Short mmCIF file of C-alpha atoms and ligand atoms in Angstrom, two decimals:
data_model
loop_
_atom_site.label_atom_id
_atom_site.label_comp_id
_atom_site.label_asym_id
_atom_site.label_seq_id
_atom_site.Cartn_x
_atom_site.Cartn_y
_atom_site.Cartn_z
CA MET A 1 37.16 -28.79 20.82
CA ASN A 2 34.17 -28.48 23.15
CA TRP A 3 32.87 -25.16 21.94
CA ILE A 4 31.08 -22.71 24.21
CA ASP A 5 28.57 -21.86 21.52
CA LEU A 6 26.69 -18.62 22.23
CA ARG A 7 25.79 -17.86 18.59
CA SER A 8 22.17 -18.86 19.09
CA ASP A 9 19.87 -21.18 21.00
CA THR A 10 19.22 -22.84 17.62
CA VAL A 11 22.54 -24.66 18.10
CA THR A 12 21.17 -26.74 20.99
CA LEU A 13 21.55 -30.49 20.63
CA PRO A 14 18.80 -32.85 21.84
CA THR A 15 18.96 -34.09 25.44
CA GLU A 16 19.45 -37.77 26.35
CA ASN A 17 15.73 -38.05 27.16
CA MET A 18 14.92 -36.72 23.70
CA ARG A 19 17.22 -39.19 21.99
CA THR A 20 15.61 -42.04 23.94
CA ALA A 21 12.08 -40.83 23.11
CA MET A 22 13.03 -40.47 19.43
CA GLY A 23 14.33 -44.02 19.35
CA ARG A 24 11.15 -45.40 20.88
CA ALA A 25 8.60 -43.20 19.05
CA GLN A 26 5.56 -44.86 17.53
CA LEU A 27 5.39 -43.78 13.90
CA GLY A 28 2.96 -43.56 10.99
CA ASP A 29 2.47 -41.49 7.84
CA ASP A 30 1.71 -37.98 9.01
CA VAL A 31 0.55 -36.89 5.55
CA TYR A 32 -2.30 -39.36 6.14
CA GLY A 33 -2.64 -37.93 9.68
CA GLU A 34 -1.58 -41.34 11.00
CA ASP A 35 1.52 -40.56 13.02
CA PRO A 36 0.43 -41.00 16.65
CA THR A 37 3.43 -39.13 18.02
CA VAL A 38 2.88 -36.10 15.78
CA ASN A 39 -0.79 -36.14 16.76
CA ARG A 40 0.16 -36.25 20.43
CA LEU A 41 2.58 -33.33 20.05
CA GLN A 42 -0.01 -31.26 18.20
CA ALA A 43 -2.65 -31.91 20.87
CA LEU A 44 -0.19 -31.07 23.65
CA ALA A 45 0.95 -27.86 21.92
CA ALA A 46 -2.64 -26.70 21.33
CA GLU A 47 -3.47 -27.41 24.96
CA ARG A 48 -0.39 -25.56 26.29
CA LEU A 49 -1.15 -22.50 24.19
CA GLY A 50 -4.90 -22.60 24.76
CA LYS A 51 -5.75 -22.93 21.06
CA GLU A 52 -8.13 -25.36 19.33
CA ALA A 53 -5.60 -27.00 17.05
CA ALA A 54 -1.92 -27.16 16.11
CA LEU A 55 0.28 -28.18 13.18
CA PHE A 56 3.83 -29.51 13.39
CA VAL A 57 6.06 -27.75 10.84
CA PRO A 58 9.74 -28.18 10.00
CA SER A 59 10.80 -24.66 11.05
CA GLY A 60 9.74 -21.36 12.56
CA THR A 61 10.14 -19.81 9.12
CA MET A 62 7.65 -22.24 7.61
CA GLY A 63 5.25 -21.74 10.53
CA ASN A 64 5.24 -17.97 10.02
CA LEU A 65 4.97 -18.32 6.24
CA ALA A 66 2.08 -20.82 6.41
CA ALA A 67 0.31 -18.49 8.85
CA VAL A 68 0.67 -15.46 6.58
CA LEU A 69 -0.49 -17.46 3.55
CA ALA A 70 -3.50 -18.75 5.51
CA HIS A 71 -4.48 -15.24 6.66
CA CYS A 72 -3.76 -13.32 3.43
CA GLY A 73 -4.27 -13.51 -0.32
CA ARG A 74 -2.06 -12.08 -3.09
CA GLY A 75 -1.82 -8.29 -2.89
CA ASP A 76 -2.93 -8.16 0.73
CA GLU A 77 -0.80 -6.28 3.22
CA VAL A 78 0.80 -7.33 6.51
CA ILE A 79 1.74 -4.72 9.13
CA MET A 80 4.83 -5.57 11.17
CA GLY A 81 7.91 -4.09 12.82
CA ASN A 82 10.95 -3.09 10.78
CA LEU A 83 13.01 -5.43 13.01
CA ALA A 84 10.61 -8.38 12.83
CA HIS A 85 12.22 -11.72 12.08
CA THR A 86 9.61 -12.30 9.38
CA TYR A 87 10.65 -9.04 7.71
CA LEU A 88 14.43 -9.36 8.12
CA TYR A 89 15.35 -13.03 8.11
CA GLU A 90 12.80 -15.16 6.28
CA ALA A 91 14.14 -14.54 2.79
CA GLY A 92 11.14 -12.45 1.79
CA GLY A 93 9.06 -15.63 1.65
CA ILE A 94 5.72 -13.90 2.20
CA SER A 95 6.31 -11.77 -0.92
CA ALA A 96 8.12 -14.37 -3.01
CA LEU A 97 5.64 -17.17 -2.41
CA GLY A 98 2.45 -15.41 -1.36
CA GLY A 99 2.50 -12.06 -3.17
CA VAL A 100 1.91 -10.53 0.26
CA HIS A 101 3.06 -6.96 0.74
CA PRO A 102 4.84 -5.94 3.98
CA PHE A 103 4.14 -2.55 5.57
CA THR A 104 6.76 -1.94 8.23
CA ILE A 105 6.55 0.48 11.13
CA PRO A 106 9.39 1.16 13.59
CA ASN A 107 9.94 -1.34 16.36
CA GLN A 108 10.53 0.41 19.66
CA ALA A 109 13.47 -0.64 21.84
CA ASP A 110 11.09 -2.70 23.99
CA GLY A 111 9.97 -4.75 20.97
CA THR A 112 6.56 -3.08 20.73
CA LEU A 113 4.94 -1.17 17.90
CA ILE A 114 3.36 2.16 18.88
CA ILE A 115 -0.40 1.63 18.86
CA SER A 116 -1.07 4.85 16.93
CA ASP A 117 1.52 3.73 14.31
CA ILE A 118 -0.46 0.50 13.83
CA GLN A 119 -3.65 2.51 13.51
CA ARG A 120 -2.07 4.85 10.92
CA ALA A 121 -0.68 1.93 8.91
CA VAL A 122 -4.15 0.54 8.21
CA ARG A 123 -5.14 1.40 4.64
CA ALA A 124 -8.36 3.09 3.64
CA ASP A 125 -10.72 1.08 1.45
CA ASP A 126 -9.50 2.45 -1.86
CA PRO A 127 -8.64 0.51 -5.04
CA HIS A 128 -5.22 2.21 -5.14
CA PHE A 129 -4.15 0.44 -1.97
CA PRO A 130 -3.40 -3.11 -0.91
CA ARG A 131 -5.87 -4.47 1.63
CA SER A 132 -4.61 -4.43 5.25
CA LYS A 133 -5.21 -7.95 6.53
CA LEU A 134 -2.78 -8.95 9.25
CA LEU A 135 -0.67 -7.63 12.11
CA ILE A 136 2.44 -9.62 13.09
CA LEU A 137 4.03 -9.24 16.53
CA GLU A 138 7.08 -11.07 17.92
CA ASN A 139 7.52 -12.29 21.51
CA THR A 140 10.25 -12.48 22.74
CA HIS A 141 11.64 -9.98 20.25
CA ASN A 142 14.94 -11.21 18.88
CA ARG A 143 16.44 -8.03 17.32
CA CYS A 144 15.11 -5.92 20.19
CA GLY A 145 17.43 -7.75 22.54
CA GLY A 146 15.25 -10.75 23.45
CA VAL A 147 12.80 -8.53 25.32
CA SER A 148 9.41 -9.99 26.26
CA LEU A 149 6.13 -8.20 25.48
CA SER A 150 3.58 -8.03 28.30
CA ARG A 151 0.01 -9.33 28.22
CA HIS A 152 -1.08 -5.73 28.77
CA TYR A 153 0.63 -4.59 25.56
CA MET A 154 -0.57 -7.62 23.59
CA LEU A 155 -4.18 -6.81 24.60
CA GLU A 156 -3.80 -3.19 23.51
CA ALA A 157 -2.38 -4.24 20.14
CA ALA A 158 -5.12 -6.84 19.73
CA GLN A 159 -7.78 -4.24 20.37
CA VAL A 160 -6.53 -1.91 17.64
CA ALA A 161 -6.25 -4.89 15.29
CA ARG A 162 -9.85 -5.94 16.00
CA GLU A 163 -11.15 -2.41 15.54
CA ASN A 164 -9.58 -2.43 12.07
CA SER A 165 -10.57 -6.00 11.08
CA LEU A 166 -6.95 -7.20 11.11
CA ALA A 167 -6.08 -10.73 12.12
CA ILE A 168 -3.04 -11.08 14.42
CA HIS A 169 -0.24 -13.59 14.07
CA LEU A 170 2.40 -13.90 16.78
CA ASP A 171 5.90 -15.04 15.93
CA GLY A 172 6.33 -16.71 19.30
CA ALA A 173 9.52 -18.55 18.39
CA ARG A 174 10.56 -17.97 22.03
CA ILE A 175 7.12 -17.53 23.63
CA PHE A 176 8.07 -19.84 26.51
CA ASN A 177 11.03 -17.57 27.34
CA ALA A 178 8.55 -14.70 27.52
CA ALA A 179 6.18 -16.71 29.70
CA VAL A 180 8.92 -17.82 32.11
CA ASP A 181 10.28 -14.26 32.21
CA GLN A 182 6.90 -12.89 33.27
CA GLY A 183 5.89 -15.85 35.44
CA VAL A 184 2.69 -16.46 33.46
CA PRO A 185 1.50 -19.43 31.40
CA ALA A 186 2.26 -19.04 27.68
CA SER A 187 -1.48 -19.21 27.00
CA ALA A 188 -1.90 -15.86 28.81
CA LEU A 189 0.36 -14.21 26.22
CA VAL A 190 -1.43 -15.63 23.18
CA ASP A 191 -5.15 -15.80 23.98
CA MET A 192 -5.65 -12.48 22.16
CA VAL A 193 -3.97 -13.55 18.88
CA ASP A 194 -5.48 -15.61 16.06
CA SER A 195 -2.39 -17.68 15.40
CA VAL A 196 1.01 -18.28 16.94
CA THR A 197 4.17 -20.11 15.87
CA PHE A 198 6.57 -21.36 18.53
CA CYS A 199 9.86 -23.19 18.11
CA LEU A 200 10.81 -26.49 19.70
CA SER A 201 14.31 -26.29 18.29
CA LYS A 202 15.66 -23.24 20.14
CA GLY A 203 15.89 -23.02 23.93
CA LEU A 204 13.68 -26.09 24.26
CA CYS A 205 16.49 -28.17 22.65
CA ALA A 206 14.54 -30.33 20.18
CA PRO A 207 16.63 -30.99 17.08
CA VAL A 208 14.00 -29.86 14.54
CA GLY A 209 10.57 -28.33 14.41
CA SER A 210 8.08 -25.65 15.30
CA VAL A 211 4.34 -25.67 15.92
CA LEU A 212 1.69 -23.37 14.46
CA CYS A 213 -1.42 -23.03 16.64
CA GLY A 214 -4.83 -21.48 16.01
CA SER A 215 -8.50 -22.25 15.46
CA ARG A 216 -9.48 -25.58 13.91
CA GLY A 217 -10.49 -23.94 10.61
CA PHE A 218 -7.26 -21.94 10.44
CA ILE A 219 -5.12 -25.02 11.06
CA GLU A 220 -6.99 -26.97 8.34
CA GLU A 221 -6.06 -24.22 5.89
CA ALA A 222 -2.46 -24.12 7.15
CA HIS A 223 -2.27 -27.91 6.74
CA ARG A 224 -3.01 -27.58 3.01
CA ILE A 225 -0.44 -24.78 2.73
CA ARG A 226 2.20 -26.86 4.54
CA LYS A 227 1.66 -29.51 1.85
CA GLN A 228 2.05 -26.89 -0.91
CA LEU A 229 5.32 -25.75 0.67
CA GLY A 230 6.64 -29.31 0.74
CA GLY A 231 6.43 -29.53 4.51
CA GLY A 232 4.54 -32.85 4.76
CA MET A 233 7.07 -34.94 6.64
CA ARG A 234 5.71 -38.53 6.66
CA GLN A 235 7.12 -40.46 9.71
CA ALA A 236 7.75 -37.18 11.50
CA GLY A 237 6.98 -38.72 14.89
CA VAL A 238 10.70 -39.40 15.25
CA LEU A 239 11.08 -35.59 15.48
CA ALA A 240 7.81 -34.91 17.30
CA ALA A 241 8.91 -37.27 20.09
CA ALA A 242 11.70 -34.83 20.95
CA GLY A 243 9.15 -32.00 20.77
CA ILE A 244 6.99 -33.69 23.40
CA VAL A 245 9.97 -33.97 25.74
CA ALA A 246 10.72 -30.30 24.97
CA LEU A 247 7.27 -29.22 26.11
CA GLU A 248 7.13 -31.53 29.11
CA GLU A 249 10.65 -31.11 30.49
CA MET A 250 12.38 -28.08 29.05
CA VAL A 251 10.05 -25.12 29.61
CA ASP A 252 10.42 -24.38 33.32
CA ARG A 253 14.21 -24.65 33.22
CA LEU A 254 14.45 -21.73 30.74
CA VAL A 255 14.73 -19.57 33.86
CA GLU A 256 18.29 -20.91 34.24
CA ASP A 257 19.20 -19.55 30.80
CA HIS A 258 17.83 -16.16 31.82
CA GLN A 259 19.89 -16.25 35.04
CA HIS A 260 22.98 -17.22 33.04
CA ALA A 261 22.41 -14.29 30.67
CA ALA A 262 22.21 -11.95 33.68
CA GLN A 263 25.42 -13.43 35.18
CA LEU A 264 27.25 -13.25 31.86
CA ALA A 265 26.21 -9.62 31.40
CA GLU A 266 27.44 -8.83 34.90
CA GLY A 267 30.82 -10.42 34.12
CA LEU A 268 31.13 -8.60 30.80
CA ARG A 269 30.49 -5.25 32.48
CA SER A 270 33.94 -5.61 34.04
CA VAL A 271 35.68 -6.06 30.68
CA GLU A 272 37.33 -2.91 29.38
CA GLY A 273 36.07 -2.04 25.92
CA VAL A 274 32.72 -3.87 26.22
CA SER A 275 29.40 -2.01 26.60
CA LEU A 276 26.10 -3.72 27.11
CA ASP A 277 23.26 -2.51 24.90
CA LYS A 278 20.74 -0.36 26.78
CA GLY A 279 18.36 -2.68 28.62
CA SER A 280 20.47 -5.79 27.94
CA PRO A 281 20.27 -8.57 28.99
CA ASN A 282 16.69 -9.66 28.37
CA THR A 283 15.55 -13.25 28.82
CA ASN A 284 18.34 -15.47 27.39
CA MET A 285 20.12 -12.88 25.22
CA VAL A 286 23.02 -10.52 25.87
CA TYR A 287 23.74 -7.88 23.22
CA ILE A 288 27.05 -6.02 23.45
CA GLU A 289 29.07 -3.43 21.55
CA ILE A 290 32.85 -3.22 21.41
CA ASP A 291 33.90 0.38 22.09
CA SER A 292 35.37 2.25 19.13
CA SER A 293 38.49 2.99 21.20
CA MET A 294 39.36 -0.71 20.85
CA ASN A 295 41.34 -1.32 17.71
CA THR A 296 39.34 -4.35 16.56
CA SER A 297 36.34 -5.33 14.45
CA ALA A 298 33.62 -7.82 15.35
CA GLN A 299 35.18 -10.30 12.89
CA ASP A 300 38.63 -9.90 14.36
CA CYS A 301 37.37 -10.18 17.93
CA ALA A 302 35.16 -13.21 17.06
CA ALA A 303 38.19 -14.94 15.53
CA LYS A 304 40.19 -14.41 18.74
CA LEU A 305 37.29 -15.66 20.85
CA LYS A 306 37.05 -18.73 18.63
CA ASN A 307 40.71 -19.50 19.36
CA GLU A 308 39.65 -19.67 23.00
CA GLY A 309 36.75 -22.00 22.21
CA VAL A 310 34.01 -19.35 22.40
CA LEU A 311 31.61 -18.79 19.48
CA VAL A 312 29.55 -15.58 19.35
CA GLY A 313 26.98 -14.17 16.92
CA ILE A 314 28.08 -11.10 14.95
CA THR A 315 25.20 -8.62 14.63
CA GLY A 316 27.00 -5.47 13.45
CA PRO A 317 30.47 -4.04 12.70
CA ARG A 318 31.30 -4.02 16.45
CA HIS A 319 28.21 -5.70 17.81
CA PHE A 320 27.58 -9.20 19.17
CA ARG A 321 24.68 -11.34 20.34
CA LEU A 322 25.39 -13.96 23.01
CA VAL A 323 22.57 -16.42 23.60
CA CYS A 324 22.36 -18.64 26.69
CA HIS A 325 20.78 -22.07 26.43
CA TYR A 326 20.72 -25.54 27.98
CA TRP A 327 24.28 -26.39 26.92
CA ILE A 328 25.76 -23.23 28.46
CA LYS A 329 26.60 -24.18 32.03
CA ASP A 330 27.66 -22.18 35.13
CA GLU A 331 31.34 -22.97 34.64
CA HIS A 332 31.34 -21.58 31.09
CA LEU A 333 30.44 -18.05 32.13
CA PRO A 334 33.81 -17.01 33.68
CA GLN A 335 35.56 -18.65 30.72
CA VAL A 336 33.62 -16.44 28.32
CA VAL A 337 34.41 -13.30 30.31
CA GLN A 338 38.11 -14.23 30.39
CA ALA A 339 38.09 -14.94 26.65
CA PHE A 340 36.75 -11.42 26.03
CA LYS A 341 39.41 -9.94 28.32
CA ASN A 342 42.12 -11.79 26.41
CA ALA A 343 40.68 -10.96 22.99
CA LEU A 344 40.44 -7.25 23.75
CA SER A 345 43.78 -6.90 25.50
CA GLY A 346 45.54 -8.59 22.60
CA GLY A 347 46.35 -11.48 24.95
N1 LIG B 401 16.16 -17.02 14.50
C1 LIG B 401 17.56 -17.35 14.27
C2 LIG B 401 18.11 -16.59 13.06
O1 LIG B 401 17.29 -16.75 11.97
C3 LIG B 401 18.28 -15.12 13.31
C4 LIG B 401 18.34 -17.06 15.52
O2 LIG B 401 19.50 -17.52 15.58
O3 LIG B 401 17.83 -16.40 16.43
N2 LIG B 401 11.27 -16.19 14.58
C5 LIG B 401 12.24 -15.76 15.39
C6 LIG B 401 11.95 -14.69 16.38
C7 LIG B 401 13.52 -16.33 15.32
O4 LIG B 401 14.48 -15.86 16.10
C8 LIG B 401 13.76 -17.34 14.37
C9 LIG B 401 15.15 -17.94 14.20
C10 LIG B 401 12.71 -17.77 13.56
C11 LIG B 401 11.47 -17.17 13.69
C12 LIG B 401 12.87 -18.83 12.48
O5 LIG B 401 13.05 -20.09 13.02
P1 LIG B 401 13.71 -21.25 12.12
O6 LIG B 401 15.20 -21.03 12.20
O7 LIG B 401 13.25 -22.50 12.79
O8 LIG B 401 13.18 -21.12 10.74
#
């Protein structure tokens, strides 16, 4: 079956241009720093994000982990939102592998952290306490509905971080969705942070890989940590080649995914028993709730949708995330709406 796969933008397959570039990529041993294609991707990524240097890593999770380990030592503390991907979905790696302690504060519905909450989370210099070292923000914010954080907010957060000697890492897995959403270059959303991870393998369609960007000294440290984590990938240019196409060809078109999310949300509004989350859709994500009057669970409904060729992400007992991406086309949107109508009417 040709699935309409809305579970995530991580499911995207590489484009034809990516497959061609991968086949033709010039390769070398990247652990020796000799893969010309990896080097080209890293230079391009650093340039696009306005940072001195960049490091190709196998995943967003490893990019965030390497960043935390480069910023913090054992027993240090990281301040982040209670809905941050790094807190919820990275298997506790910062604690398990780095002995780094998370201090969570509530994420607001718009993905932000209240500035006074950040201020209050910073520990006094007292031997009873861990040392506050790092603030992590996320843009776009996945669990807050894919919402994008403005430059204005990022500057405010950066100021409170600076005043308290905290470094800032941005989980920018979808930073290009945020940039396209706001009509600004991605560099304008990250010039105030010390480090940023972004993913090539989500809406940008590359099969594998993320990039960690920061100052030259920071990236040298992260390079050593990537090796410790087993992330030295040898002839990785075969993957980086797709990443170059991702950055050169796939950024501006993200606007189509955002338009599709808006169209899909509009269609779903007409389905009895479906409510959009407040503020949804944002960027490429639609979050919905099935009304309790409907005699179904998310599992049950997802199974019925699957019978119609539609795959959705289950995010709660009656809650779904639908993510638009390159492989979701105009003609799929009415099919998805109809599949929901059928699933919820017992049809
Ligand atoms: N997110 C995945 C799942 O892990 C939830 C998804 O389907 O959205 N930061 C953010 C904001 C992310 O959304 C993700 C992946 C990551 C980091 C991790 O990236 P990978 O999967 O490359 O380790």
